PDB file of C-alpha atoms in Angstrom:
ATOM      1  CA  UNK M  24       9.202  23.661  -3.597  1.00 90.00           C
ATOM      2  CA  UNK M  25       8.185  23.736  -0.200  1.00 94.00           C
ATOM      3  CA  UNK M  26       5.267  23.648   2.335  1.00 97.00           C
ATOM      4  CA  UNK M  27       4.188  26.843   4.411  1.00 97.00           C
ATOM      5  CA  UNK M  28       2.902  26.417   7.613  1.00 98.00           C
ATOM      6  CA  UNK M  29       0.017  28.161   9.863  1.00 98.00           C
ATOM      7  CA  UNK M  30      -1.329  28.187  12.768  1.00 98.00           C
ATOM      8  CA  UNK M  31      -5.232  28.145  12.711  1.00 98.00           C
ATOM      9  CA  UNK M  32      -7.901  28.488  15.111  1.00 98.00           C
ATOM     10  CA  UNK M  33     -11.083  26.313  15.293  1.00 98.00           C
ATOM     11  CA  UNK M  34     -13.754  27.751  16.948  1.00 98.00           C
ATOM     12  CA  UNK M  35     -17.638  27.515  17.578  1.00 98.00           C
ATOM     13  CA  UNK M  36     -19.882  30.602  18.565  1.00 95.00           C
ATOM     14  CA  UNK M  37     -20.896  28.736  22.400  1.00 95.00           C
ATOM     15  CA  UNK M  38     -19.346  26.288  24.507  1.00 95.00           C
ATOM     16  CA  UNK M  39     -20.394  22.644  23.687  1.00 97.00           C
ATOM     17  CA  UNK M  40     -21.433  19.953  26.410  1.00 96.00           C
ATOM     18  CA  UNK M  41     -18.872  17.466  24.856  1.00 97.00           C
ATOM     19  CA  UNK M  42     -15.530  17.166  23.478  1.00 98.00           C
ATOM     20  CA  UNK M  43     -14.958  18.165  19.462  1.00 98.00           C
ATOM     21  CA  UNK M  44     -12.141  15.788  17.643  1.00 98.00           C
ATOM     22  CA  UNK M  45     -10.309  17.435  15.106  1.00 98.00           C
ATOM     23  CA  UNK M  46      -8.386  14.850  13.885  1.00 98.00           C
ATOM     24  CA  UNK M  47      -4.793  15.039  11.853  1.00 98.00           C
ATOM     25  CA  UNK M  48      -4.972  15.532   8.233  1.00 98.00           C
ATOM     26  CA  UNK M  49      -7.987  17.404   8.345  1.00 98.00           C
ATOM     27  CA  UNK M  50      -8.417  19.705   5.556  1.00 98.00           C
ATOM     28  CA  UNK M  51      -9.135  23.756   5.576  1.00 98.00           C
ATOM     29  CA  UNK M  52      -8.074  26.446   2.730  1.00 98.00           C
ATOM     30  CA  UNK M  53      -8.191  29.883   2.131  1.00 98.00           C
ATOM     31  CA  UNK M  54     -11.234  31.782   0.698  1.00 97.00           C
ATOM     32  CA  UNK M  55      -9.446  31.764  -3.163  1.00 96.00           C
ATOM     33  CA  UNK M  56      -8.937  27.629  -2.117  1.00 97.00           C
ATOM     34  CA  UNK M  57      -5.199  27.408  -1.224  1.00 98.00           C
ATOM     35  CA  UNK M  58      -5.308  24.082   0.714  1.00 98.00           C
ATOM     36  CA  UNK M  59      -3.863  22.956   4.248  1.00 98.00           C
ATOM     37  CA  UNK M  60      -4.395  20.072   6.019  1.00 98.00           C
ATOM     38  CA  UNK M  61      -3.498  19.812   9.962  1.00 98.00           C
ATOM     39  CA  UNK M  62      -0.404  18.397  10.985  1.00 98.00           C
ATOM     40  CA  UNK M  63      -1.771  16.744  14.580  1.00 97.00           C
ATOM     41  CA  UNK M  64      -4.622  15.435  16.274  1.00 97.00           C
ATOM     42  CA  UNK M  65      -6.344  17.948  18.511  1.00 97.00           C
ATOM     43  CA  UNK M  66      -9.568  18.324  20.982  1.00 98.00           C
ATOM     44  CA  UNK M  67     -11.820  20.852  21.218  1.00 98.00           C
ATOM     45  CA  UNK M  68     -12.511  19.906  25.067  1.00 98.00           C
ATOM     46  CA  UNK M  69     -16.229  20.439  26.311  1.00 97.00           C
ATOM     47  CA  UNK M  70     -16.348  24.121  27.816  1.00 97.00           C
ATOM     48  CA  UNK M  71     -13.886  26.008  25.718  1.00 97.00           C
ATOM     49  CA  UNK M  72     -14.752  27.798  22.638  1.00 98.00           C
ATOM     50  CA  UNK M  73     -11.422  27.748  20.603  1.00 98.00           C
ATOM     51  CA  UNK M  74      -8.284  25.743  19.864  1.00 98.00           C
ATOM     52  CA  UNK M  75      -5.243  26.008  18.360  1.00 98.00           C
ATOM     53  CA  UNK M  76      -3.584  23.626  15.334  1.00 98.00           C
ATOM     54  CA  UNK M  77      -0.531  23.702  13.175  1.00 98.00           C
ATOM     55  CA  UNK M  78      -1.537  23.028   9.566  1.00 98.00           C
ATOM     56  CA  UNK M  79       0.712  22.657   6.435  1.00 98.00           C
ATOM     57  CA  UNK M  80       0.040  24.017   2.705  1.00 98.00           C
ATOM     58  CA  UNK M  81      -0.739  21.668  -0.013  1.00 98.00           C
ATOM     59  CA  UNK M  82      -3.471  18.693  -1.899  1.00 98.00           C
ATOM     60  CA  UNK M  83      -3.018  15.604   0.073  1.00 98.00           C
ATOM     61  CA  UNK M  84      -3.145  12.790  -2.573  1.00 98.00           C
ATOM     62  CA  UNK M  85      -3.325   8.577  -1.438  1.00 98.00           C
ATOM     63  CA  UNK M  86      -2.094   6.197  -3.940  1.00 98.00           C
ATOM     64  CA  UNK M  87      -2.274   2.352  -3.957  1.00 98.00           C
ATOM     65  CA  UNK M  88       0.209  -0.178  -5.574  1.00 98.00           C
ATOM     66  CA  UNK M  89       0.426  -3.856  -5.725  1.00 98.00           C
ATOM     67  CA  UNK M  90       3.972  -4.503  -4.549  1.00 97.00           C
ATOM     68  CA  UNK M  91       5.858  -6.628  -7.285  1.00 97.00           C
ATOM     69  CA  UNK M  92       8.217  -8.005  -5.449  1.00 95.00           C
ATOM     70  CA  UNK M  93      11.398  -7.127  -7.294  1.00 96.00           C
ATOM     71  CA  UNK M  94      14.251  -5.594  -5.377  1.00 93.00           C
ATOM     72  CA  UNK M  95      14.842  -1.721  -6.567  1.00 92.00           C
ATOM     73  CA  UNK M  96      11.361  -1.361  -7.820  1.00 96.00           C
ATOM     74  CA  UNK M  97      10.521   2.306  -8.161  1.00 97.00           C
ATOM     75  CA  UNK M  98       6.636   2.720  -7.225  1.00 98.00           C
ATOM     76  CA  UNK M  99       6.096   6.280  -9.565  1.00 98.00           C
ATOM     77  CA  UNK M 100       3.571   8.030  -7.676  1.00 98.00           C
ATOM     78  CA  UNK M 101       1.533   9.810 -10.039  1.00 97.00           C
ATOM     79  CA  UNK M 102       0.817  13.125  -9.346  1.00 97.00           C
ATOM     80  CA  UNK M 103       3.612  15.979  -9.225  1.00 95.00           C
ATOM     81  CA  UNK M 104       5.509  18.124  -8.111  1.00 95.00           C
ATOM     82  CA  UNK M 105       5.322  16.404  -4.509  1.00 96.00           C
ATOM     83  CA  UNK M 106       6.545  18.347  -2.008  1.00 96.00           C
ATOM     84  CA  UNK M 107       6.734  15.601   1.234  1.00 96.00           C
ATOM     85  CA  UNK M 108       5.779  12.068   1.664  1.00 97.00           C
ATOM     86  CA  UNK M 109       3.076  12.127   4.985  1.00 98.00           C
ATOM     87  CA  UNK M 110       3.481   7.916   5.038  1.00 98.00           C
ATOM     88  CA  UNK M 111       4.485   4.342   3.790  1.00 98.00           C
ATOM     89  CA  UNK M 112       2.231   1.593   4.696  1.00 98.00           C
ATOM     90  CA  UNK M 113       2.599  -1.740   3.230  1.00 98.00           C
ATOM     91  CA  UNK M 114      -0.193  -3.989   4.651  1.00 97.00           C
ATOM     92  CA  UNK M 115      -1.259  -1.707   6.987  1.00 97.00           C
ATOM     93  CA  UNK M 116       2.637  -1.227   8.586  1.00 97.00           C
ATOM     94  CA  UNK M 117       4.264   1.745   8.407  1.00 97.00           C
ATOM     95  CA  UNK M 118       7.139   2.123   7.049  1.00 98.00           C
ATOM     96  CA  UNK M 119       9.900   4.716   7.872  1.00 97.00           C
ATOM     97  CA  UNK M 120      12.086   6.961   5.702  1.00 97.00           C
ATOM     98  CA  UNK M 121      15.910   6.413   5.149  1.00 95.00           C
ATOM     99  CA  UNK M 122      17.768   9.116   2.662  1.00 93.00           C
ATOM    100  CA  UNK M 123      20.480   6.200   1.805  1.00 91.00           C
ATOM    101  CA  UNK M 124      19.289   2.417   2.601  1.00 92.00           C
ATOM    102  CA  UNK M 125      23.178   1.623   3.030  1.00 89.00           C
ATOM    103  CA  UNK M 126      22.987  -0.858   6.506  1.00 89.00           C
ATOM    104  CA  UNK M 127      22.738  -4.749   6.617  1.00 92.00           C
ATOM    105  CA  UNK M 128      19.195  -4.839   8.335  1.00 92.00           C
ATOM    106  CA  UNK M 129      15.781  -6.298   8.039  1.00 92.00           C
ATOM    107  CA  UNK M 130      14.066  -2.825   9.026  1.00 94.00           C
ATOM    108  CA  UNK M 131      11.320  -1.857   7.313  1.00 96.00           C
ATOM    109  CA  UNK M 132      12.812   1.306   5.395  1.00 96.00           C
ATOM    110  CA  UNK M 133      11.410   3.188   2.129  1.00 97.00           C
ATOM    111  CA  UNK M 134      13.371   6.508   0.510  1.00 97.00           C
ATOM    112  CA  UNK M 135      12.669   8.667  -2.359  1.00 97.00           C
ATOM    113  CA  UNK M 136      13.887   9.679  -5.936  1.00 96.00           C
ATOM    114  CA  UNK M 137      12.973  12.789  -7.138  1.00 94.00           C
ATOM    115  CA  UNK M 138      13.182  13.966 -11.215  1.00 92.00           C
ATOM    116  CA  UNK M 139      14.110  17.614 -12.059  1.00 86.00           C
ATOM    117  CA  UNK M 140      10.347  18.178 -12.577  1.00 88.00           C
ATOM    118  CA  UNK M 141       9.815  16.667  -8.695  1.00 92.00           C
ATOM    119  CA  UNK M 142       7.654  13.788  -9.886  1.00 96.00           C
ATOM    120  CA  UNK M 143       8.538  10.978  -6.973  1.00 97.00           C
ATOM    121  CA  UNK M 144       9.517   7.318  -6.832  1.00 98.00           C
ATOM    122  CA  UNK M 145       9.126   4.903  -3.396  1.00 98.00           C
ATOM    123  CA  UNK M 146      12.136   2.678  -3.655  1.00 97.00           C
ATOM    124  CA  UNK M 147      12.512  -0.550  -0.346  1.00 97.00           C
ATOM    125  CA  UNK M 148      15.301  -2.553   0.607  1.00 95.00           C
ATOM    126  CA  UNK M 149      16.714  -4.963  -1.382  1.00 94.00           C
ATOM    127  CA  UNK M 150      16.077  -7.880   1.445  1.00 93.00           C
ATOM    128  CA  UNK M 151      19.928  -7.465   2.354  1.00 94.00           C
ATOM    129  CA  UNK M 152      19.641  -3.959   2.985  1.00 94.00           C
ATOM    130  CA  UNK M 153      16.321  -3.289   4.226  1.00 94.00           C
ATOM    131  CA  UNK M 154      13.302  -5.202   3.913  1.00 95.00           C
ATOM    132  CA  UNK M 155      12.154  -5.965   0.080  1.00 96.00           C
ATOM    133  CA  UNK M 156       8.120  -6.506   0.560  1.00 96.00           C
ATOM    134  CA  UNK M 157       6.497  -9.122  -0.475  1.00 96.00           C
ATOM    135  CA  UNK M 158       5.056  -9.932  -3.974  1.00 97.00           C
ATOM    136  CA  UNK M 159       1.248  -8.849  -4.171  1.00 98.00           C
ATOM    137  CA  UNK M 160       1.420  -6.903  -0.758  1.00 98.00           C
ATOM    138  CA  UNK M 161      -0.616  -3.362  -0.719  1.00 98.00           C
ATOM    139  CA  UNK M 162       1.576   0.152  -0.738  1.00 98.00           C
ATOM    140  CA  UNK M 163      -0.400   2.998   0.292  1.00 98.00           C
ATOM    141  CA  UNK M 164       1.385   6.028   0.144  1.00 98.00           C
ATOM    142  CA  UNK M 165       0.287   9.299   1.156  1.00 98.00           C
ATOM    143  CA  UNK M 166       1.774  12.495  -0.130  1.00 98.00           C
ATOM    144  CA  UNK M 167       1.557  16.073  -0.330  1.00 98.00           C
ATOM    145  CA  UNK M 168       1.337  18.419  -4.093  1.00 98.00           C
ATOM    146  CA  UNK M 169       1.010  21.876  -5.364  1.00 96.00           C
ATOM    147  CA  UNK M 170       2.881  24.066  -2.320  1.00 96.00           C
ATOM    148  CA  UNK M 171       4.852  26.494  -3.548  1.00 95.00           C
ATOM    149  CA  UNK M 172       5.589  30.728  -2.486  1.00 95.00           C
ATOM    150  CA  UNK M 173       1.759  31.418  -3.220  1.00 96.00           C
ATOM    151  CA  UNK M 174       0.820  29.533  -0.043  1.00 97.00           C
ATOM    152  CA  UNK M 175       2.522  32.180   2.445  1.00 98.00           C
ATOM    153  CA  UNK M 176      -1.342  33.644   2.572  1.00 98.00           C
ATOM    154  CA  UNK M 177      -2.228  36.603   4.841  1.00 98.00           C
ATOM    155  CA  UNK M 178      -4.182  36.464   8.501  1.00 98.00           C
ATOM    156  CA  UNK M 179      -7.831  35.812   8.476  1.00 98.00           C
ATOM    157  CA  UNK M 180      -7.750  33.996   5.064  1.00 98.00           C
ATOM    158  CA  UNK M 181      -7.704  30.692   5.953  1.00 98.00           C
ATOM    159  CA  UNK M 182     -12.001  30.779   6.511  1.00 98.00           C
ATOM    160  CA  UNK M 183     -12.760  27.002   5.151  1.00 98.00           C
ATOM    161  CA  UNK M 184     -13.056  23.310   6.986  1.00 98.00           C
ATOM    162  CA  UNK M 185     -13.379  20.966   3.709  1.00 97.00           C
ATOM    163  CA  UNK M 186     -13.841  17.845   6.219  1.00 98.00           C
ATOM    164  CA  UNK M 187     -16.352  16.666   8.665  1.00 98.00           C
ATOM    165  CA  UNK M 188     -16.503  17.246  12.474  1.00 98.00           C
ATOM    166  CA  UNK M 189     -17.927  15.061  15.051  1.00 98.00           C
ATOM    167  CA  UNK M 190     -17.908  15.225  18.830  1.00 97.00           C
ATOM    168  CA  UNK M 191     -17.824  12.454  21.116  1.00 97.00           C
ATOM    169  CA  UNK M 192     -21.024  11.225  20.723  1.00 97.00           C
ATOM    170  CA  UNK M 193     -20.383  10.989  16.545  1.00 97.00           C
ATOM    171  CA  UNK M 194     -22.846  14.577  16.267  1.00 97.00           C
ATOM    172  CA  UNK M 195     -21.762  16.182  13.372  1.00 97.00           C
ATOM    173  CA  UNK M 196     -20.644  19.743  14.713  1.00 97.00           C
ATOM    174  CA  UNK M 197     -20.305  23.085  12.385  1.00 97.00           C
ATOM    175  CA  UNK M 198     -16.588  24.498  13.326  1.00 98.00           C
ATOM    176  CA  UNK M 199     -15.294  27.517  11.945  1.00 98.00           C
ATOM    177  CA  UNK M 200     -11.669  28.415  11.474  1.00 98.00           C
ATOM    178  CA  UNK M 201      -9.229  31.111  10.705  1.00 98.00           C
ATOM    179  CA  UNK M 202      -5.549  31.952  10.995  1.00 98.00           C
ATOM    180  CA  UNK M 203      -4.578  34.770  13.250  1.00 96.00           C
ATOM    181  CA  UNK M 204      -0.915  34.869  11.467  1.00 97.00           C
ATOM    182  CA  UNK M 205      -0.008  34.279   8.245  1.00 97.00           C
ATOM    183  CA  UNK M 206       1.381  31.340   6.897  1.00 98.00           C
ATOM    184  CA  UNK M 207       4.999  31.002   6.055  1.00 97.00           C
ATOM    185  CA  UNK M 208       7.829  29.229   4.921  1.00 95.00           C
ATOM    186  CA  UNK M 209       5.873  28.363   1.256  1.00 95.00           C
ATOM    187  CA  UNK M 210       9.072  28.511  -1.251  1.00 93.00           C
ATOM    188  CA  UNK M 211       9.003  27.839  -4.968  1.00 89.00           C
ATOM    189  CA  UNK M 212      11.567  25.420  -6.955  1.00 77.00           C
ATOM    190  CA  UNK M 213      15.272  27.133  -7.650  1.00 67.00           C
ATOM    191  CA  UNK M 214      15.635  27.740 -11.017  1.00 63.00           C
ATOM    192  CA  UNK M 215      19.164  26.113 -12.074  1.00 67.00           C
ATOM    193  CA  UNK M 216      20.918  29.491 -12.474  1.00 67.00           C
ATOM    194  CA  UNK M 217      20.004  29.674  -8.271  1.00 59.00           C
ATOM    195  CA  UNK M 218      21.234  26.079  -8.074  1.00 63.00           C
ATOM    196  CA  UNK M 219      24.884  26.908  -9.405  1.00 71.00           C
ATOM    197  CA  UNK M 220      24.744  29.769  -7.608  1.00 73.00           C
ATOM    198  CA  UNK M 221      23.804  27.887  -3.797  1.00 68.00           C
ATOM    199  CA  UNK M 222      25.448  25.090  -4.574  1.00 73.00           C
ATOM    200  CA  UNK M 223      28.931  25.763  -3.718  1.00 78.00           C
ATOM    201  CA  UNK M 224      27.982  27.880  -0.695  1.00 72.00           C
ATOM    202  CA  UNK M 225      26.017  25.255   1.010  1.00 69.00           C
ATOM    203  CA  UNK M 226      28.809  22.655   0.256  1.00 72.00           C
ATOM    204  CA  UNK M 227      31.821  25.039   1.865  1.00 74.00           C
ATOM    205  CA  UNK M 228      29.535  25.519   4.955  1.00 75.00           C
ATOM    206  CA  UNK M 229      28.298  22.001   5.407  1.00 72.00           C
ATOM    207  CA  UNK M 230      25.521  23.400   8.129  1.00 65.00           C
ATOM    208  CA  UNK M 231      28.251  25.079  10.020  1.00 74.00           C
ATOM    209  CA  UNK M 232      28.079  29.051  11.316  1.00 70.00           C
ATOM    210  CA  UNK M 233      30.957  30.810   9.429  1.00 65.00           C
TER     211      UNK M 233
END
């Protein structure tokens, strides 16, 4: 299942004497509580009325583990079906994402396994191939749940900010917001018959125009 994206508007009703931070990750829905998050940090400069953000569908989640030190460990993140990983940190470090962790290297690499019901494991190097992390080091992962087809909502739906904004002087400021489009690009899970059916296509093709 995947994510659909928007573009919404924050606003205020009069031009404020300082600048507004919206910062990434911060959380909106639609009036029956689809959620999105934005995808960017942004500033509502001092003057204008309006700006524009991209924002993705979906509950952001956080999740801590203690890192046990043995190479292959799957960390089982536990709330489902995921549909992206927003970031790796292991003591504070980001980490980034490999598909295959298949090259002699000491780079600091996580990647994903994924059951058929889309519940998610972070897997490191082994210390050969990519960095193993240290025993009793702190994984915080933060991840994305719930998108699916619903989330393609309609213009002027998405009304709600669920976080805090400040300006530059740490005021708290009352922002509005709404989405002049409608989001798109929310998909739901194939079913297995759609699998067999895909499958093949996608493998003749291999991203190529035919």
């Amino acid at each position: 299942p995947s994510q659909a994206i928007a573009t919404v508007k924050f606003y205020i009703s009069s031009a404020h004497t300082k600048n507004i931070n919206i910062p990434i990750y911060t959380r909106v829905s639609s009036s029956n509580g689809i959620p999105f998050y934005t995808t960017e940090n942004k500033v509502l400069y001092a003057g204008e009325t309006s700006v524009e953000v991209i924002a993705k569908s979906g509950t952001l989640n956080t999740e801590t583990f203690i890192c046990t030190g043995i190479a292959g460990y799957k960390y089982k993140l536990r709330n489902s079906p995921v549909n992206a990983i927003e970031y790796v940190k292991v003591n504070g470090v980001e980490y980034s994402y490999s598909e295959y962790i298949d090259i002699e290297s000491q780079d600091k690499y996580y990647t994903t396994e994924f059951t058929n019901d889309f519940i998610c494991s972070i897997k490191f190097g082994d210390g050969t191939y990519g960095i193993n992390p240290a025993k009793n080091t702190i994984i915080e992962v933060y991840y994305v749940t719930g998108a699916d087809s619903t989330h393609n909502v309609d213009p002027f739906t998405i009304v709600n900010v669920s976080d805090n904004l400040y300006d530059s002087s740490n005021a708290l400021i009352n922002v509005s917001v709404t989405n002049m489009q409608n989001a798109v690009g929310g998909s739901s899970a194939e079913t297995p018959d759609e699998v067999k059916r895909n499958a093949p296509s996608i493998y003749r093709t291999q991203h190529r125009c035919v």
